[in-house]
Every structure is written in C-alpha cells, then in structure tokens.
CSV table of C-alpha atoms in Angstrom, one decimal:
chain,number,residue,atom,x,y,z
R,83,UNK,CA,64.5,7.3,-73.7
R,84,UNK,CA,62.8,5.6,-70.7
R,85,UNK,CA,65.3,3.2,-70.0
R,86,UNK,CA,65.5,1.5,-66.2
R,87,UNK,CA,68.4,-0.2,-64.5
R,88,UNK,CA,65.8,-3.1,-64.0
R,89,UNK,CA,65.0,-3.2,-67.5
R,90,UNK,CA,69.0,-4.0,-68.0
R,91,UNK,CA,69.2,-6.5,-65.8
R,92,UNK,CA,66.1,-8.1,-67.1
R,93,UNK,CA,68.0,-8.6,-70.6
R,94,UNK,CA,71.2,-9.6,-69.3
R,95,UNK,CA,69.8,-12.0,-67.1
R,96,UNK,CA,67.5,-13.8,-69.7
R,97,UNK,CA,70.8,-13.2,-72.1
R,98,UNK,CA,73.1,-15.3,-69.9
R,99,UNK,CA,70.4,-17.6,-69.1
R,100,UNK,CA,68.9,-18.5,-71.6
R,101,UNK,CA,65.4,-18.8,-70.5
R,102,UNK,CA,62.8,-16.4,-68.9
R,103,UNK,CA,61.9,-18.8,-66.0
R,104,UNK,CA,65.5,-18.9,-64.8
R,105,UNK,CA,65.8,-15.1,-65.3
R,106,UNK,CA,62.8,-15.0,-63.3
R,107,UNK,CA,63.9,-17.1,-60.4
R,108,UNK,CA,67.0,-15.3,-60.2
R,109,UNK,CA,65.6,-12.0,-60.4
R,110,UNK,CA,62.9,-12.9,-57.9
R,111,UNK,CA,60.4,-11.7,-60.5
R,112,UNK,CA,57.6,-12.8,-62.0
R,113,UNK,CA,57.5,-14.5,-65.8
R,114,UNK,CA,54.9,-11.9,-67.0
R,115,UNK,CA,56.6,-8.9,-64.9
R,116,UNK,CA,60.0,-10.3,-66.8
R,117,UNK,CA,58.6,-10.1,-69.5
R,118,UNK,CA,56.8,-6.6,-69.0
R,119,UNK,CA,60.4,-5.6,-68.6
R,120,UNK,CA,61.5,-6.9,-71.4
R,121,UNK,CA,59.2,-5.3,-74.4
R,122,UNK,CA,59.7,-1.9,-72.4
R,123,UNK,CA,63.6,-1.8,-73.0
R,124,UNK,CA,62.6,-3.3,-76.7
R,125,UNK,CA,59.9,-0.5,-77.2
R,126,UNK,CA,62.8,2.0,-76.3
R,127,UNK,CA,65.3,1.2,-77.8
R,128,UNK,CA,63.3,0.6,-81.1
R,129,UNK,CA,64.7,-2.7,-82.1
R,130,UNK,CA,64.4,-6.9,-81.1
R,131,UNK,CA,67.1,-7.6,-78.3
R,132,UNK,CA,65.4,-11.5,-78.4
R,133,UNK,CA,64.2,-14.0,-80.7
R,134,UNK,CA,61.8,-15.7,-79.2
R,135,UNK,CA,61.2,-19.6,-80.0
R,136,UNK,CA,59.1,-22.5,-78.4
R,137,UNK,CA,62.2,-24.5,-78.2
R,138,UNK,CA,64.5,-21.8,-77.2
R,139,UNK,CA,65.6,-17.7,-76.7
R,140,UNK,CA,68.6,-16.2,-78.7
R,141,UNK,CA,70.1,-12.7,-79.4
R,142,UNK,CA,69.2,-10.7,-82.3
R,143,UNK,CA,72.2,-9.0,-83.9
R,144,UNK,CA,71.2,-5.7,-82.1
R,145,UNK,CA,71.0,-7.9,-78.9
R,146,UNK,CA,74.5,-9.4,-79.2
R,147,UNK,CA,75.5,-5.7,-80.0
R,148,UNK,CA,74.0,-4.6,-76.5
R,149,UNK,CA,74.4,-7.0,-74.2
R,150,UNK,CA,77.8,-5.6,-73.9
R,151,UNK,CA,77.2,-2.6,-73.1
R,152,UNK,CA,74.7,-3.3,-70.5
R,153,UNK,CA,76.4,-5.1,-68.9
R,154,UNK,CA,79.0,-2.2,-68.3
R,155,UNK,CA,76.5,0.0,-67.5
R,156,UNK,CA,75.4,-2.4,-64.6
R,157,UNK,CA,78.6,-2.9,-63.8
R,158,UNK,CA,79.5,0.1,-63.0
R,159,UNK,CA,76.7,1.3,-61.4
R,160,UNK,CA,76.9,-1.5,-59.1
R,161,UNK,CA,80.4,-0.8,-58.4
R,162,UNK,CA,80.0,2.8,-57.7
R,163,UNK,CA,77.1,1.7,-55.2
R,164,UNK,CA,79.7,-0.8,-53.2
R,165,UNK,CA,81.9,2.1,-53.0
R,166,UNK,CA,79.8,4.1,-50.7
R,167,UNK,CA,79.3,3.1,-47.3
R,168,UNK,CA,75.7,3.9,-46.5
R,169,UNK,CA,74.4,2.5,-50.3
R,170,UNK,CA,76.7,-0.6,-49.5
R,171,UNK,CA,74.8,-1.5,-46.2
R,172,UNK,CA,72.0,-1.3,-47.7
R,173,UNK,CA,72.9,-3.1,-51.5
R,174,UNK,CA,71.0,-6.6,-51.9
R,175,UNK,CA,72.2,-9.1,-54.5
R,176,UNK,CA,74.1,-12.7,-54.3
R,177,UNK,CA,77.1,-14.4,-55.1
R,178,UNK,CA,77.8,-17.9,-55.6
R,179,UNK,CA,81.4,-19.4,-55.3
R,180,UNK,CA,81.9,-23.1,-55.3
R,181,UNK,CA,84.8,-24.2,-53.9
R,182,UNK,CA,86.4,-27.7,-53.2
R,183,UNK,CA,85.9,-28.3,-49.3
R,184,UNK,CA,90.0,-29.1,-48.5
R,185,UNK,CA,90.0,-24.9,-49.0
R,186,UNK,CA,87.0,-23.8,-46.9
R,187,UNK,CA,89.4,-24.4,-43.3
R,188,UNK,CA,91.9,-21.8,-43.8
R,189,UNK,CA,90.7,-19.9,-46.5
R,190,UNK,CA,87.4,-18.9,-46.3
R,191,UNK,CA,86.4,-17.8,-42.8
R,192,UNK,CA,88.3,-14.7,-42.5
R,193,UNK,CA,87.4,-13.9,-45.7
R,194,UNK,CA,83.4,-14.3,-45.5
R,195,UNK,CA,83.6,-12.8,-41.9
R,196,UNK,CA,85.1,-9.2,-44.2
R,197,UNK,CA,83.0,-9.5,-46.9
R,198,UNK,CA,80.0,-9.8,-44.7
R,199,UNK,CA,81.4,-6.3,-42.6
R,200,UNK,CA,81.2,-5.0,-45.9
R,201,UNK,CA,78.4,-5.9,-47.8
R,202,UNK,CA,75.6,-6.8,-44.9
R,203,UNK,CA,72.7,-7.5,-47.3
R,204,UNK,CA,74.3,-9.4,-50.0
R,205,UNK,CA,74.1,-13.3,-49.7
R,206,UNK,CA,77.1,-15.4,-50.4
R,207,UNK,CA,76.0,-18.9,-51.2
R,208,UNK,CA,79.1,-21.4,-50.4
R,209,UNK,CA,79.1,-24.4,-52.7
R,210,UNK,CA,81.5,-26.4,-51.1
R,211,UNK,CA,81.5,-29.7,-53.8
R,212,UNK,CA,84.6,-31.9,-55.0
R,213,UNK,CA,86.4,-30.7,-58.1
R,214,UNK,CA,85.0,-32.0,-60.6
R,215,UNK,CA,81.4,-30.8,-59.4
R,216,UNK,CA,83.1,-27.2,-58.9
R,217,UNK,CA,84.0,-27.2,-62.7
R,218,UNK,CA,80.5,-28.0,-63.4
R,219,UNK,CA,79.1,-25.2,-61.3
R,220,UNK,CA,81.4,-22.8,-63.1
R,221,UNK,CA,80.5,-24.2,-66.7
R,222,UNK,CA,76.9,-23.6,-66.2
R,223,UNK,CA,76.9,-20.7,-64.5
R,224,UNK,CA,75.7,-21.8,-61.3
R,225,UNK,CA,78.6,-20.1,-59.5
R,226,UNK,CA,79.8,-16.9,-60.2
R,227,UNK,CA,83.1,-18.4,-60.0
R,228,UNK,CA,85.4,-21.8,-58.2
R,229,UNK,CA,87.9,-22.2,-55.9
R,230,UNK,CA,89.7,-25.6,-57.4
R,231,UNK,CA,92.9,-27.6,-57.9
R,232,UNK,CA,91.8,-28.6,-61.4
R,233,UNK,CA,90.4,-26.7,-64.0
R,234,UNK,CA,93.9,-25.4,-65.7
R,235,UNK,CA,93.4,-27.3,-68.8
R,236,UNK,CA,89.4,-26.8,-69.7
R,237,UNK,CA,89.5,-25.1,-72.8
R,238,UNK,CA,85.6,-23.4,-71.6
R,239,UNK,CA,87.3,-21.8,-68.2
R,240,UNK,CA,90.3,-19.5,-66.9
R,241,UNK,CA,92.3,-20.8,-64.0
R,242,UNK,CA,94.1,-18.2,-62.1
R,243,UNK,CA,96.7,-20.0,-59.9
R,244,UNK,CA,96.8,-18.9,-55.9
R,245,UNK,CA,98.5,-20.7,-54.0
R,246,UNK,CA,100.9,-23.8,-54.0
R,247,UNK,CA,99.6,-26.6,-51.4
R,248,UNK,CA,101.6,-29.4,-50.6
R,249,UNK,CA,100.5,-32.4,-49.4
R,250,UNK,CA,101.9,-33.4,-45.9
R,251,UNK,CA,101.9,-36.6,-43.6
R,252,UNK,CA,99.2,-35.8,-40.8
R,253,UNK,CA,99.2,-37.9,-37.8
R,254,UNK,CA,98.7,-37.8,-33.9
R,255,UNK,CA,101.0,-35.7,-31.8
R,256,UNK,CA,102.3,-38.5,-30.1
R,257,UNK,CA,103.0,-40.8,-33.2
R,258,UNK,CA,106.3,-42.1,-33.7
R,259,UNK,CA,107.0,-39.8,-37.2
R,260,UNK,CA,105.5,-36.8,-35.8
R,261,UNK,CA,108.6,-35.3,-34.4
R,262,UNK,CA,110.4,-36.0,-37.9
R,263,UNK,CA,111.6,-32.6,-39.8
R,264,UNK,CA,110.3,-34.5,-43.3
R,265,UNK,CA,109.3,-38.2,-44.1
R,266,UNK,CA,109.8,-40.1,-47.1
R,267,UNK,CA,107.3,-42.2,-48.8
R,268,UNK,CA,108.7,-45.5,-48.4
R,269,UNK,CA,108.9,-45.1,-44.8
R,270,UNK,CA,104.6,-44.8,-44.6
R,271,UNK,CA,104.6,-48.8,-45.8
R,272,UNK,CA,105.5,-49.9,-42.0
R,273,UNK,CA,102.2,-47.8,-40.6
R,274,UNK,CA,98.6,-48.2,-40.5
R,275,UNK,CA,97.8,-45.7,-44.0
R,276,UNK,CA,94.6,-44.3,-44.3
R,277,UNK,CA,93.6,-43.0,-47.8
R,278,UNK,CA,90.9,-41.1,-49.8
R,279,UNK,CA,89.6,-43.1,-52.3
R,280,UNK,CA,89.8,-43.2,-55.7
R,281,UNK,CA,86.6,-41.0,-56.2
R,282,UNK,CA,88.8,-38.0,-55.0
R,283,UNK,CA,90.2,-35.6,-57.1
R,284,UNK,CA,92.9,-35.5,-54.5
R,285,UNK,CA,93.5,-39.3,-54.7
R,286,UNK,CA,93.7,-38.4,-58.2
R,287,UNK,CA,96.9,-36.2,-58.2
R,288,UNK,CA,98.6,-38.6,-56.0
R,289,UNK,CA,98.4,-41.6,-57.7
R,290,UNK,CA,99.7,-40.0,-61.0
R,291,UNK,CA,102.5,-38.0,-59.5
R,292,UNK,CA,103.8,-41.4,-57.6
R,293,UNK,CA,102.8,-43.9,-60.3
R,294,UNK,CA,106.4,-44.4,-60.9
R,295,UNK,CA,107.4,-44.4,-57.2
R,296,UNK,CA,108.3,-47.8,-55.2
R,297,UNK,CA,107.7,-49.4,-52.0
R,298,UNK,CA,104.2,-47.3,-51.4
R,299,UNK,CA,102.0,-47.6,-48.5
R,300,UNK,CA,98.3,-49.8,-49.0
R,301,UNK,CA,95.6,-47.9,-47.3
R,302,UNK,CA,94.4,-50.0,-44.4
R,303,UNK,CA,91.1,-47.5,-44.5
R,304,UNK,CA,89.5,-45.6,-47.7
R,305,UNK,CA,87.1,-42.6,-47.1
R,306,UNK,CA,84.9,-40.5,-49.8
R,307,UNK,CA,86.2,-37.3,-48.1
R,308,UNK,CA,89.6,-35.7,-47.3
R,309,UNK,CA,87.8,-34.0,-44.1
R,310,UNK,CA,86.3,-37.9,-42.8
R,311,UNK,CA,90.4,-39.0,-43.3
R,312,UNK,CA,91.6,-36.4,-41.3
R,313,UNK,CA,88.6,-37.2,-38.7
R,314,UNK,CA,89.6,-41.1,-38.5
R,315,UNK,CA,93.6,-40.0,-38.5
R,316,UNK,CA,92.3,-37.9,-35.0
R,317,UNK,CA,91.1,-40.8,-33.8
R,318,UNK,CA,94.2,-42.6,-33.8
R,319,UNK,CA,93.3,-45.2,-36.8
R,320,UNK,CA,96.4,-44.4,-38.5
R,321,UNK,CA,98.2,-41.7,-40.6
R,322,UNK,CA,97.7,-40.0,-44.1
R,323,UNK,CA,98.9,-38.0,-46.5
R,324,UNK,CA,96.3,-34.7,-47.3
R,325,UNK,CA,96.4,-31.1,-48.2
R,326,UNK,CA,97.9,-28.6,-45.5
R,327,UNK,CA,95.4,-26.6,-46.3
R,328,UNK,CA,92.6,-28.9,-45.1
R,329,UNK,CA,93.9,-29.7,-42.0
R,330,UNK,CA,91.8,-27.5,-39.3
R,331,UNK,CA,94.4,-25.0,-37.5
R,332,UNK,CA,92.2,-25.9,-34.2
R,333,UNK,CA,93.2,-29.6,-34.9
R,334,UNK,CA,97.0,-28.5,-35.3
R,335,UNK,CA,97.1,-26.9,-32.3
R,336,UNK,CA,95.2,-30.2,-30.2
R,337,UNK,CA,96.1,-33.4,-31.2
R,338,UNK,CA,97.2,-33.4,-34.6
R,339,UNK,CA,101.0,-32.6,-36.5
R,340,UNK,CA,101.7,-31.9,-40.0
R,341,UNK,CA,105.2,-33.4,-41.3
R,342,UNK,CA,106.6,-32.9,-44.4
R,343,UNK,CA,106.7,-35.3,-47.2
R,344,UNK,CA,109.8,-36.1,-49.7
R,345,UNK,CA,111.4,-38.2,-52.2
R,346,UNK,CA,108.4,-36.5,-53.7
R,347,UNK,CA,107.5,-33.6,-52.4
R,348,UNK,CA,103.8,-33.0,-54.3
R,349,UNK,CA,101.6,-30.1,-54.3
R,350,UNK,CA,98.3,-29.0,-55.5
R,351,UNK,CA,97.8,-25.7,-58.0
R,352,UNK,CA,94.6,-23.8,-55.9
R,353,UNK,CA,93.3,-21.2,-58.0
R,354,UNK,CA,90.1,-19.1,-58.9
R,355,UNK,CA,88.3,-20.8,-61.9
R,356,UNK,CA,85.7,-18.5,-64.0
R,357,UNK,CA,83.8,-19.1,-67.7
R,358,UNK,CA,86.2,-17.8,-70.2
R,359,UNK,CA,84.8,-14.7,-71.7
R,360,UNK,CA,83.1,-13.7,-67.9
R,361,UNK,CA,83.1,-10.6,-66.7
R,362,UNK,CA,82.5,-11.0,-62.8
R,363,UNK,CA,79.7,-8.9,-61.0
R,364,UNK,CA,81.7,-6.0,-58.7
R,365,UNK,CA,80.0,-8.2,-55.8
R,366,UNK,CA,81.6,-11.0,-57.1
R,367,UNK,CA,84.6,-9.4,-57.9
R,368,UNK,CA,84.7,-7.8,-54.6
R,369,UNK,CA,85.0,-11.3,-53.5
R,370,UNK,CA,87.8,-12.7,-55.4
R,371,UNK,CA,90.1,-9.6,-54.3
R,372,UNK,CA,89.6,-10.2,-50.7
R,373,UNK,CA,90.3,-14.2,-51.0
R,374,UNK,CA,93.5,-12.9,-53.1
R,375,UNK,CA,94.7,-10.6,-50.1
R,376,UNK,CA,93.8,-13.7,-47.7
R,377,UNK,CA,96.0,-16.4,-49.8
R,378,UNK,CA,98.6,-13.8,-49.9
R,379,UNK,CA,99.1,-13.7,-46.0
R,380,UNK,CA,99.3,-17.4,-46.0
C-alpha cells in the first residue's frame, strides 16, 4: 500500500479544515497538488475518505473512521522526530498560540527563547489579542491553542487553570501608598485612578467581583489596554489597579511598585484554552509543557 506521510497530512488537514484552499495555504501546497494527494491515499486505501460538494467537504463514514488514526500516526511520527536532536534542528512546521497580552511580560520570553533552542525551524506565531478574540482564535482553529483568563465556562473549549493572578495597586516608587504592605479599596477614592475601560475583559472581572463594594475610586483616565495604563501610571498620571503579571519586571525594578490589594483581594484564573475533543500537535504540545514548567517557577 503506497501510502505517504504527506498524503496523511493532506486528509487531516482538509479534515479539520474544511476546505481544500485552506488546507492548501496551510500546507504551502498547491489546490491541484492537494488534491493529487488526496485521490492517491483514496486510490490506496480503496474507499472515499471525502464527499465532495459545491457548497461544502464532509467525511465519509470510512473518513470519520480514519481520520483518527491518522492523526496518531502523524502524531507520533512527529513526536519521535522532536525527540532526536539532529531531526529536531532540522523539523519545519508551526504553531500558533494566542494569548491575552497582560501574560506575554513574564510568561512568555523565557519560554519562546527554549522552545526556539529546541526546535530552530519551527515558527511560533504569537497572537497576542484580548480575551474574548483569544477564545475566537481557539474556536476556529486559528490557534493551536490560548493563553486566557476566560474560557472556563465555553461548553466548545477545555480550560486548564495555571496560575492564580491577583490584581495589585501599581503606582510610582515614590507615591505616598507605595511603601504600604496592602491597601484597601476605599483608600484609592482620595487618588488620581486610572482605569481600563469597559471594553476590557479585565475591567470586566473587576467590576463584577466589586459590584457590591462601597466607596470605590472613579477613574480620572480610561485606556483600551492594560499595558497603555501601566504606561500613563509610569508617567506619574496616577495609580491603578492591574494584573501582577502584566506589570514588566524591568518596570518593577525602575520606577514602578506593586502593593497589594484587600478588603477584596481579586484574582484572575490564567490557564491554557484548547477545542474540546483536540488532540494538540507534539510541536504544540511541546509548547504547552514548557509554559507549564515556566508558570510553575513563578
């Protein structure tokens, strides 16, 4: 049986798909070499893997039947590959994470700088969106898998939690709170507050965990982005209330302090997001265990 590991990755990819163009573009083939590839598998295996509409591409019974299967197949041969060091320098491929920007800072550079010593060739396309857009990706398959605070009750995804994030007061080192061990809430009203705004998935969390909460702080200044607040916080416009996570280190260690906050105390669920049902290329999965080990030395 003259079966090709290209000829398997031709199916699953118009299989997951849905559509030969998109297979095409993603496996930097041609429609009619796609296709080519295609009727060869069919022809060997002796049976329709694809019907075929103007409208639309679904899987034959037989198709269903084997798309599991090769997908193992690829699977492990690609994992085998990643496991030897000369095939691994020279292994090709992508992966797509999207993840919400408040966890590139302190998350993801030590990580991509690894999985780059690893895996040279392979290109890692960072989606950094907000939450909601990181969902999306996942959902459509436009990232292998997220990096998100929400996601934990989509009934079409898996969220595996990572990491607890708290939200903290940030302000200038030489602000009158910044050498408090913790501040409470009420005490923000008397300073200059600067907020995301209500477009934010952040602002979001906030608003519902203190919707019952007194004597809270109007923002003075509203940005789109959690990074710009921190920005305009550095500039000495004011203080806020972010993720600890999306506070640059480098900024910590200039200008900037991190202070507890209580009476709440509120914190964010990070977590991998993936489709449910997804079964993870080993170069994606090689991913997601080396931003594991990196949350776990937080």
């Amino acid at each position: 049986m003259n079966v090709e590991m290209g000829d398997l990755r031709a199916f699953v990819a118009v299989a997951e798909l849905g559509s030969f163009a998109a297979a095409a573009r993603e496996l930097h083939l041609s429609q009619p070499a796609l296709s080519r590839r295609i009727i060869k598998l069919e022809t060997s295996l002796g049976v329709r893997l694809l019907n075929r509409t103007t409208r639309r591409i679904e899987l034959s019974a037989p198709g269903r039947a084997f798309l599991g299967r090769a997908r193992q197949v690829l699977n492990d041969f690609d994992e085998s590959l990643l496991d030897v060091t000369d095939a691994a320098n020279r292994l090709t491929g992508e992966v797509t994470l999207a993840c919400v920007p408040t966890a590139v800072n302190q998350l993801m550079p030590q990580v991509l700088d690894r999985y780059q010593q690893l895996y040279p060739g392979i290109l890692v396309r960072l989606l950094d969106e907000g939450a909601s857009d990181v969902l999306t990706r996942v959902t459509r398959g436009e990232a292998d898998f997220g990096i998100n605070y929400l996601g934990a009750q989509e009934g079409n995804l898996v969220f595996e939690p990572l990491h607890e994030d708290d939200f903290v007061l940030v302000c200038q080192s030489t602000h009158p709170l910044a050498a408090r061990a913790a501040v409470h809430w009420a005490e923000l009203k008397g300073h200059r507050y600067i907020s995301v705004n209500k477009a934010s998935g952040n602002r979001m969390l906030l608003d519902l965990a203190l919707a019952k909460i007194p004597n809270l702080p109007k923002p003075v200044l509203e940005a789109r982005h959690v990074r710009t607040v921190i920005d305009l916080v550095a500039a000495g416009l004011g203080v806020a209330t972010v993720p600890r996570l999306a506070i640059p280190g480098s900024a910590l260690d200039t200008c900037l302090v991190a202070v507890p906050l209580v009476e709440p105390s509120i914190t964010r669920s990070l977590g991998i997001v993936t489709r449910h049902g997804q079964l993870l290329s080993p170069a994606a999965q090689r991913l997601r265990e080396l931003l594991k080990q990196q949350v776990a030395a937080i």
